[in-house]
Amino acid sequence: MRTLTGIQPSGTLHIGNYFGAMRPAIDAQSRGECFYFIADYHSMTSLFDPAERRKHTLGVALDWLACGLDPKHSVFWRQSDVPGVVELSWLLGTLTPMGLLERAHSYKDKTGKGFSPNFGLFAYPVLMAADILLYDTERVPVGRDQKQHLEMTRDIAIKFNLAYGETFVVPESEIREDLAVIPGLDGQKMSKSYGNTIDIFGEEKATRKKIMGIVMDSRTPAEPKPDADKNLAIQLLKLFAAADVAVDFENRLRAGGLGYGDLKKALFEHYWNYFAAARARRAELAANLDHVEAVLRDGAGRAHAVARVVLKRARRACGIE
Ligand code: ADP
Ligand code: TRP
């Protein structure tokens, strides 16, 4: 079973990225072959600063490796180091109906927010289909917001197979319903673009301040809170604390007597400890960037070896070879 997923280097990674995409991807390493990449071409649809792109590409590489991506087991590379993906995206694009792309939520969301669209943004799902199909991917772990993109990938693969004969593996998405949408500091979906994130490797003081600043209601600590399970800090605590610990906090909040300040303090402590080992690994990696670069270069070589074969198959199928 081959698992593949990508993350754009368009900002600093947050715990929504971690629980929605990275954790399932890291867990999948014990179940089969894994292909993980940094989607730098995709980041070009919304980020136009080369220095920022370089910085975030390195940051994402460090984050993945620190969080447990094992480069001996998994193939880990920069998307643009295998440029054949752009060629495949052209082959797929010629079979992709405009209507399919016009219905894309991500495109409609961005244009709806006043973002002036470029061709790359419109074609984003086609490049994503190329990412997935180029490596004969069977399973793609992502958050729920990517579900439609995965459906498009399947549609495009099926269309190509019908038009030109069996060429591509039709992939399945793996969406964890329990972790599917991690809420942000304001209760909305956590997202880089909403400014409501808790970063995986946030700086201590700043992150404590963010967590302590979560807005709660005005009930006194003594008041019982029958809706304790809906409390944002409780929901986040469940991600970081052992199940019995989180349930204990929830029960204390429900019964009355636990103040919001103490709850938020506990949330920060559990968050901080949860990533302690990874934080130490990240510091080591950051002091050894040659090693990180070598990991990515080796990954690109291994990714390219698979991509070559699949691209040849696709070129032959459609008659340009
Ligand atoms: P952002 O919304 O912060 O820009 P991306 O769109 O770059 O995040 O998402 C990268 C990966 O992380 C995707 O697989 C996405 O589904 C997942 N993801 C992002 N935010 C969340 C969230 N709040 N909950 C669960 N998964 C998320
Ligand atoms: N679109 C994904 C996101 O928002 C990133 C991505 C690009 C991706 N190519 C992919 C995810 C292929 C899974 C598979 O973050």
Short mmCIF file of C-alpha atoms and ligand atoms in Angstrom, two decimals:
data_model
loop_
_atom_site.label_atom_id
_atom_site.label_comp_id
_atom_site.label_asym_id
_atom_site.label_seq_id
_atom_site.Cartn_x
_atom_site.Cartn_y
_atom_site.Cartn_z
CA MET A 1 0.00 0.00 0.00
CA ARG A 2 1.54 3.32 -1.05
CA THR A 3 0.56 6.42 0.93
CA LEU A 4 1.31 9.93 -0.34
CA THR A 5 0.63 13.42 0.91
CA GLY A 6 1.95 16.96 0.49
CA ILE A 7 1.97 20.15 2.49
CA GLN A 8 2.42 23.62 1.00
CA PRO A 9 5.27 25.74 2.34
CA SER A 10 2.99 28.75 2.50
CA GLY A 11 3.35 29.48 6.21
CA THR A 12 4.28 28.08 9.59
CA LEU A 13 2.72 24.69 10.32
CA HIS A 14 0.10 24.53 13.04
CA ILE A 15 -1.57 21.81 15.09
CA GLY A 16 -4.44 21.58 12.54
CA ASN A 17 -1.85 20.55 9.94
CA TYR A 18 -0.29 18.22 12.49
CA PHE A 19 -3.42 16.32 13.59
CA GLY A 20 -5.22 16.54 10.25
CA ALA A 21 -2.40 15.61 7.91
CA MET A 22 1.01 14.93 9.46
CA ARG A 23 0.08 12.56 12.30
CA PRO A 24 -1.94 10.19 10.11
CA ALA A 25 0.90 10.32 7.58
CA ILE A 26 3.52 9.56 10.21
CA ASP A 27 1.44 6.70 11.65
CA ALA A 28 1.08 5.25 8.15
CA GLN A 29 4.83 4.65 8.06
CA SER A 30 4.32 1.43 10.05
CA ARG A 31 1.77 0.15 7.52
CA GLY A 32 3.54 0.46 4.19
CA GLU A 33 5.44 2.58 1.74
CA CYS A 34 5.17 6.36 2.22
CA PHE A 35 5.78 9.26 -0.17
CA TYR A 36 5.70 12.72 1.40
CA PHE A 37 6.59 15.99 -0.27
CA ILE A 38 6.75 19.75 0.19
CA ALA A 39 4.36 21.29 -2.33
CA ASP A 40 6.45 24.32 -3.31
CA TYR A 41 4.92 24.62 -6.80
CA HIS A 42 1.49 24.81 -5.18
CA SER A 43 2.64 27.54 -2.82
CA MET A 44 3.27 29.71 -5.89
CA THR A 45 -0.49 30.15 -6.37
CA SER A 46 -0.76 32.28 -3.25
CA LEU A 47 2.72 33.25 -2.03
CA PHE A 48 4.83 35.58 -4.17
CA ASP A 49 7.90 36.17 -2.02
CA PRO A 50 10.89 33.93 -2.91
CA ALA A 51 12.63 34.42 0.44
CA GLU A 52 9.44 33.45 2.30
CA ARG A 53 9.04 30.37 0.09
CA ARG A 54 12.63 29.27 0.82
CA LYS A 55 12.17 29.90 4.53
CA HIS A 56 8.92 27.96 4.75
CA THR A 57 10.23 25.12 2.58
CA LEU A 58 13.06 24.60 5.04
CA GLY A 59 10.68 25.05 7.99
CA VAL A 60 8.29 22.42 6.68
CA ALA A 61 11.19 20.02 6.08
CA LEU A 62 12.40 20.49 9.65
CA ASP A 63 8.88 20.11 11.04
CA TRP A 64 8.21 16.84 9.24
CA LEU A 65 11.53 15.31 10.20
CA ALA A 66 11.24 16.49 13.81
CA CYS A 67 7.70 15.09 14.09
CA GLY A 68 8.77 11.62 13.08
CA LEU A 69 9.04 11.34 9.33
CA ASP A 70 11.71 8.67 8.96
CA PRO A 71 13.68 9.30 5.76
CA LYS A 72 15.12 5.78 5.82
CA HIS A 73 11.65 4.38 5.51
CA SER A 74 9.78 7.14 3.68
CA VAL A 75 10.53 9.04 0.50
CA PHE A 76 10.62 12.76 1.38
CA TRP A 77 11.28 15.41 -1.26
CA ARG A 78 10.59 18.88 -2.60
CA GLN A 79 7.86 18.73 -5.26
CA SER A 80 9.84 20.92 -7.68
CA ASP A 81 12.84 18.56 -7.57
CA VAL A 82 10.78 16.20 -9.75
CA PRO A 83 9.61 18.64 -12.44
CA GLY A 84 7.97 15.84 -14.45
CA VAL A 85 4.93 16.53 -12.28
CA VAL A 86 4.32 19.70 -14.31
CA GLU A 87 4.39 17.72 -17.54
CA LEU A 88 1.91 15.22 -16.15
CA SER A 89 -0.27 18.07 -14.99
CA TRP A 90 -0.48 19.23 -18.62
CA LEU A 91 -1.46 15.76 -19.85
CA LEU A 92 -4.18 15.58 -17.19
CA GLY A 93 -5.33 19.15 -17.74
CA THR A 94 -6.29 18.43 -21.31
CA LEU A 95 -8.87 15.91 -20.03
CA THR A 96 -10.10 18.03 -17.12
CA PRO A 97 -13.45 19.73 -17.80
CA MET A 98 -13.53 23.48 -17.02
CA GLY A 99 -16.78 22.87 -15.13
CA LEU A 100 -15.00 20.55 -12.70
CA LEU A 101 -12.44 23.23 -11.85
CA GLU A 102 -15.08 25.96 -11.66
CA ARG A 103 -16.87 23.96 -8.95
CA ALA A 104 -13.73 23.70 -6.74
CA HIS A 105 -14.49 25.05 -3.23
CA SER A 106 -10.93 26.19 -2.66
CA TYR A 107 -10.98 28.29 -5.85
CA LYS A 108 -14.42 29.72 -5.09
CA ASP A 109 -13.39 30.52 -1.49
CA LYS A 110 -10.27 32.37 -2.58
CA THR A 111 -11.96 34.36 -5.35
CA GLY A 112 -14.93 34.98 -3.04
CA LYS A 113 -12.55 36.59 -0.54
CA GLY A 114 -11.44 39.02 -3.21
CA PHE A 115 -8.22 37.17 -4.09
CA SER A 116 -7.53 37.91 -7.76
CA PRO A 117 -7.25 34.48 -9.37
CA ASN A 118 -4.34 33.36 -11.54
CA PHE A 119 -4.25 30.39 -13.89
CA GLY A 120 -2.18 28.43 -11.35
CA LEU A 121 -4.86 28.78 -8.70
CA PHE A 122 -7.51 27.60 -11.15
CA ALA A 123 -5.33 24.67 -12.24
CA TYR A 124 -4.33 23.83 -8.63
CA PRO A 125 -6.43 20.62 -8.46
CA VAL A 126 -4.86 19.36 -11.71
CA LEU A 127 -1.34 19.75 -10.36
CA MET A 128 -2.50 18.02 -7.19
CA ALA A 129 -3.91 15.15 -9.27
CA ALA A 130 -0.53 14.94 -11.01
CA ASP A 131 1.25 14.78 -7.61
CA ILE A 132 -0.86 11.83 -6.63
CA LEU A 133 -1.07 9.92 -9.91
CA LEU A 134 2.62 10.31 -10.78
CA TYR A 135 3.55 7.96 -7.94
CA ASP A 136 0.86 5.22 -8.35
CA THR A 137 -0.53 6.37 -5.01
CA GLU A 138 -3.13 4.18 -3.34
CA ARG A 139 -3.99 6.22 -0.25
CA VAL A 140 -3.89 9.96 0.55
CA PRO A 141 -4.26 11.09 4.18
CA VAL A 142 -5.63 14.66 4.35
CA GLY A 143 -8.01 16.86 6.34
CA ARG A 144 -11.65 17.07 5.30
CA ASP A 145 -11.09 20.33 3.40
CA GLN A 146 -9.13 18.37 0.78
CA LYS A 147 -11.88 15.83 0.14
CA GLN A 148 -13.12 17.53 -3.02
CA HIS A 149 -9.57 17.72 -4.42
CA LEU A 150 -9.24 13.97 -3.92
CA GLU A 151 -12.54 13.36 -5.67
CA MET A 152 -11.30 15.44 -8.59
CA THR A 153 -8.11 13.39 -8.72
CA ARG A 154 -10.17 10.22 -8.92
CA ASP A 155 -12.39 11.71 -11.66
CA ILE A 156 -9.37 12.78 -13.68
CA ALA A 157 -7.66 9.38 -13.30
CA ILE A 158 -10.81 7.53 -14.35
CA LYS A 159 -11.28 9.85 -17.35
CA PHE A 160 -7.68 9.32 -18.47
CA ASN A 161 -7.96 5.55 -18.06
CA LEU A 162 -11.16 5.55 -20.13
CA ALA A 163 -9.74 7.79 -22.85
CA TYR A 164 -6.29 6.22 -23.19
CA GLY A 165 -6.49 2.81 -21.53
CA GLU A 166 -5.59 1.70 -17.98
CA THR A 167 -2.73 3.99 -16.96
CA PHE A 168 -3.26 5.31 -13.43
CA VAL A 169 -4.03 3.80 -10.05
CA VAL A 170 -7.27 5.40 -8.76
CA PRO A 171 -6.41 6.54 -5.20
CA GLU A 172 -8.50 6.58 -2.00
CA SER A 173 -8.52 9.44 0.48
CA GLU A 174 -8.03 8.79 4.19
CA ILE A 175 -9.95 11.35 6.21
CA ARG A 176 -10.00 10.88 9.94
CA GLU A 177 -13.43 12.01 11.01
CA ASP A 178 -12.49 12.41 14.69
CA LEU A 179 -9.55 14.68 13.91
CA ALA A 180 -10.89 16.02 10.65
CA VAL A 181 -11.32 19.68 11.56
CA ILE A 182 -9.16 21.03 14.37
CA PRO A 183 -10.68 24.25 15.71
CA GLY A 184 -8.59 27.40 15.94
CA LEU A 185 -8.25 29.88 18.80
CA ASP A 186 -11.51 31.56 17.74
CA GLY A 187 -13.45 28.29 17.41
CA GLN A 188 -13.45 28.41 13.58
CA LYS A 189 -11.37 25.90 11.56
CA MET A 190 -7.72 26.43 12.41
CA SER A 191 -6.02 27.88 9.34
CA LYS A 192 -2.93 29.91 8.46
CA SER A 193 -5.19 32.27 6.58
CA TYR A 194 -7.48 32.99 9.57
CA GLY A 195 -4.71 34.00 11.98
CA ASN A 196 -6.16 31.65 14.63
CA THR A 197 -3.38 29.06 14.82
CA ILE A 198 -1.37 27.34 17.50
CA ASP A 199 1.93 26.56 15.78
CA ILE A 200 3.47 23.12 16.29
CA PHE A 201 6.76 24.72 17.23
CA GLY A 202 5.54 28.08 18.44
CA GLU A 203 7.79 30.14 20.65
CA GLU A 204 7.02 29.48 24.35
CA LYS A 205 6.00 32.92 25.56
CA ALA A 206 4.03 33.86 22.48
CA THR A 207 2.14 30.55 22.45
CA ARG A 208 1.33 30.77 26.15
CA LYS A 209 -0.04 34.24 25.50
CA LYS A 210 -2.15 33.02 22.58
CA ILE A 211 -3.62 30.17 24.62
CA MET A 212 -4.28 32.31 27.70
CA GLY A 213 -6.01 34.78 25.37
CA ILE A 214 -8.67 32.29 24.20
CA VAL A 215 -11.99 34.07 24.81
CA MET A 216 -14.38 32.23 27.13
CA ASP A 217 -17.82 33.18 28.44
CA SER A 218 -18.43 35.18 31.63
CA ARG A 219 -19.67 32.38 33.90
CA THR A 220 -17.89 32.24 37.26
CA PRO A 221 -15.53 29.34 38.07
CA ALA A 222 -18.00 27.93 40.62
CA GLU A 223 -20.87 27.69 38.16
CA PRO A 224 -21.53 24.19 36.75
CA LYS A 225 -21.07 24.03 32.98
CA PRO A 226 -23.25 21.33 31.44
CA ASP A 227 -21.80 22.18 28.01
CA ALA A 228 -18.20 21.41 29.10
CA ASP A 229 -17.62 19.11 26.13
CA LYS A 230 -18.19 22.07 23.75
CA ASN A 231 -15.51 24.17 25.47
CA LEU A 232 -12.71 24.99 23.04
CA ALA A 233 -9.91 24.47 25.59
CA ILE A 234 -11.36 21.05 26.49
CA GLN A 235 -11.53 20.09 22.82
CA LEU A 236 -7.90 21.10 22.31
CA LEU A 237 -6.78 19.48 25.56
CA LYS A 238 -8.18 16.17 24.28
CA LEU A 239 -5.59 16.29 21.50
CA PHE A 240 -2.65 16.56 23.87
CA ALA A 241 -3.58 14.92 27.19
CA ALA A 242 -4.09 11.23 27.99
CA ALA A 243 -7.79 10.36 27.67
CA ASP A 244 -8.40 9.99 31.43
CA VAL A 245 -6.71 13.32 32.16
CA ALA A 246 -8.82 15.16 29.58
CA VAL A 247 -12.02 13.53 30.85
CA ASP A 248 -11.10 14.54 34.39
CA PHE A 249 -10.75 18.21 33.32
CA GLU A 250 -14.03 18.01 31.43
CA ASN A 251 -15.82 16.58 34.48
CA ARG A 252 -14.37 19.25 36.76
CA LEU A 253 -15.48 21.98 34.37
CA ARG A 254 -18.96 20.46 34.11
CA ALA A 255 -19.34 20.16 37.89
CA GLY A 256 -18.14 23.72 38.57
CA GLY A 257 -15.04 24.77 40.48
CA LEU A 258 -12.50 24.79 37.63
CA GLY A 259 -11.70 28.29 36.41
CA TYR A 260 -11.04 29.03 32.76
CA GLY A 261 -7.58 30.45 33.60
CA ASP A 262 -6.50 27.17 35.20
CA LEU A 263 -7.94 25.20 32.32
CA LYS A 264 -6.01 27.27 29.77
CA LYS A 265 -2.82 26.95 31.81
CA ALA A 266 -3.24 23.16 31.77
CA LEU A 267 -3.87 23.28 28.03
CA PHE A 268 -0.62 25.16 27.46
CA GLU A 269 1.38 22.75 29.66
CA HIS A 270 0.03 19.69 27.85
CA TYR A 271 0.65 21.25 24.44
CA TRP A 272 4.20 22.19 25.44
CA ASN A 273 5.04 18.72 26.79
CA TYR A 274 3.39 16.95 23.88
CA PHE A 275 5.92 18.39 21.43
CA ALA A 276 8.92 18.46 23.79
CA ALA A 277 10.83 15.56 22.22
CA ALA A 278 10.07 16.77 18.69
CA ARG A 279 11.19 20.28 19.64
CA ALA A 280 14.56 18.94 20.76
CA ARG A 281 14.93 16.94 17.53
CA ARG A 282 14.06 20.02 15.49
CA ALA A 283 16.78 22.05 17.19
CA GLU A 284 19.32 19.32 16.34
CA LEU A 285 18.21 19.23 12.71
CA ALA A 286 18.31 23.02 12.43
CA ALA A 287 21.95 22.86 13.49
CA ASN A 288 22.69 20.34 10.72
CA LEU A 289 21.13 21.74 7.55
CA ASP A 290 23.50 19.82 5.26
CA HIS A 291 21.92 16.65 6.55
CA VAL A 292 18.42 18.00 5.86
CA GLU A 293 19.42 18.98 2.32
CA ALA A 294 20.93 15.53 1.76
CA VAL A 295 17.70 13.87 2.94
CA LEU A 296 15.67 15.92 0.45
CA ARG A 297 18.10 15.24 -2.39
CA ASP A 298 18.07 11.52 -1.72
CA GLY A 299 14.26 11.61 -1.56
CA ALA A 300 14.08 13.43 -4.90
CA GLY A 301 16.19 10.69 -6.48
CA ARG A 302 13.94 7.95 -5.15
CA ALA A 303 10.77 9.84 -6.12
CA HIS A 304 12.15 10.47 -9.60
CA ALA A 305 12.82 6.75 -10.12
CA VAL A 306 9.09 6.01 -9.68
CA ALA A 307 7.91 9.13 -11.54
CA ARG A 308 10.00 8.28 -14.64
CA VAL A 309 8.23 4.97 -15.11
CA VAL A 310 4.71 6.35 -14.58
CA LEU A 311 5.30 9.40 -16.78
CA LYS A 312 6.56 7.16 -19.57
CA ARG A 313 3.46 5.01 -19.20
CA ALA A 314 1.24 8.11 -19.44
CA ARG A 315 3.15 9.58 -22.43
CA ARG A 316 2.89 6.27 -24.29
CA ALA A 317 -0.82 5.92 -23.46
CA CYS A 318 -1.70 9.29 -24.96
CA GLY A 319 0.51 8.92 -28.00
CA ILE A 320 3.33 11.39 -27.49
CA GLU A 321 5.88 8.64 -27.24
P1 ADP B 1 -4.13 26.04 6.11
O1 ADP B 1 -5.64 25.98 6.13
O2 ADP B 1 -3.60 26.43 7.42
O3 ADP B 1 -3.62 26.90 4.98
P2 ADP B 1 -3.33 23.87 4.45
O4 ADP B 1 -4.50 24.14 3.55
O5 ADP B 1 -1.98 24.21 3.98
O6 ADP B 1 -3.62 24.58 5.85
O7 ADP B 1 -3.40 22.35 4.89
C1 ADP B 1 -2.34 21.42 4.93
C2 ADP B 1 -2.89 20.09 5.38
O8 ADP B 1 -3.36 20.19 6.73
C3 ADP B 1 -4.10 19.61 4.57
O9 ADP B 1 -4.06 18.20 4.45
C4 ADP B 1 -5.27 20.03 5.41
O10 ADP B 1 -6.41 19.26 5.18
C5 ADP B 1 -4.74 19.86 6.82
N1 ADP B 1 -5.38 20.84 7.71
C6 ADP B 1 -5.24 22.18 7.67
N2 ADP B 1 -5.96 22.78 8.63
C7 ADP B 1 -6.59 21.78 9.30
C8 ADP B 1 -7.48 21.75 10.43
N3 ADP B 1 -7.86 22.86 11.05
N4 ADP B 1 -7.91 20.56 10.84
C9 ADP B 1 -7.52 19.43 10.22
N5 ADP B 1 -6.67 19.38 9.18
C10 ADP B 1 -6.21 20.54 8.70
N1 TRP B 2 -3.58 20.83 -1.50
C1 TRP B 2 -2.91 20.36 -0.33
C2 TRP B 2 -3.11 21.39 0.76
O1 TRP B 2 -3.87 22.22 0.83
C3 TRP B 2 -1.43 20.18 -0.57
C4 TRP B 2 -1.16 19.15 -1.61
C5 TRP B 2 -0.61 19.36 -2.83
C6 TRP B 2 -1.42 17.76 -1.51
N2 TRP B 2 -0.51 18.20 -3.51
C7 TRP B 2 -0.99 17.20 -2.75
C8 TRP B 2 -1.98 16.94 -0.53
C9 TRP B 2 -1.13 15.84 -3.01
C10 TRP B 2 -2.11 15.58 -0.80
C11 TRP B 2 -1.68 15.03 -2.02
O2 TRP B 2 -2.46 21.48 1.67
#
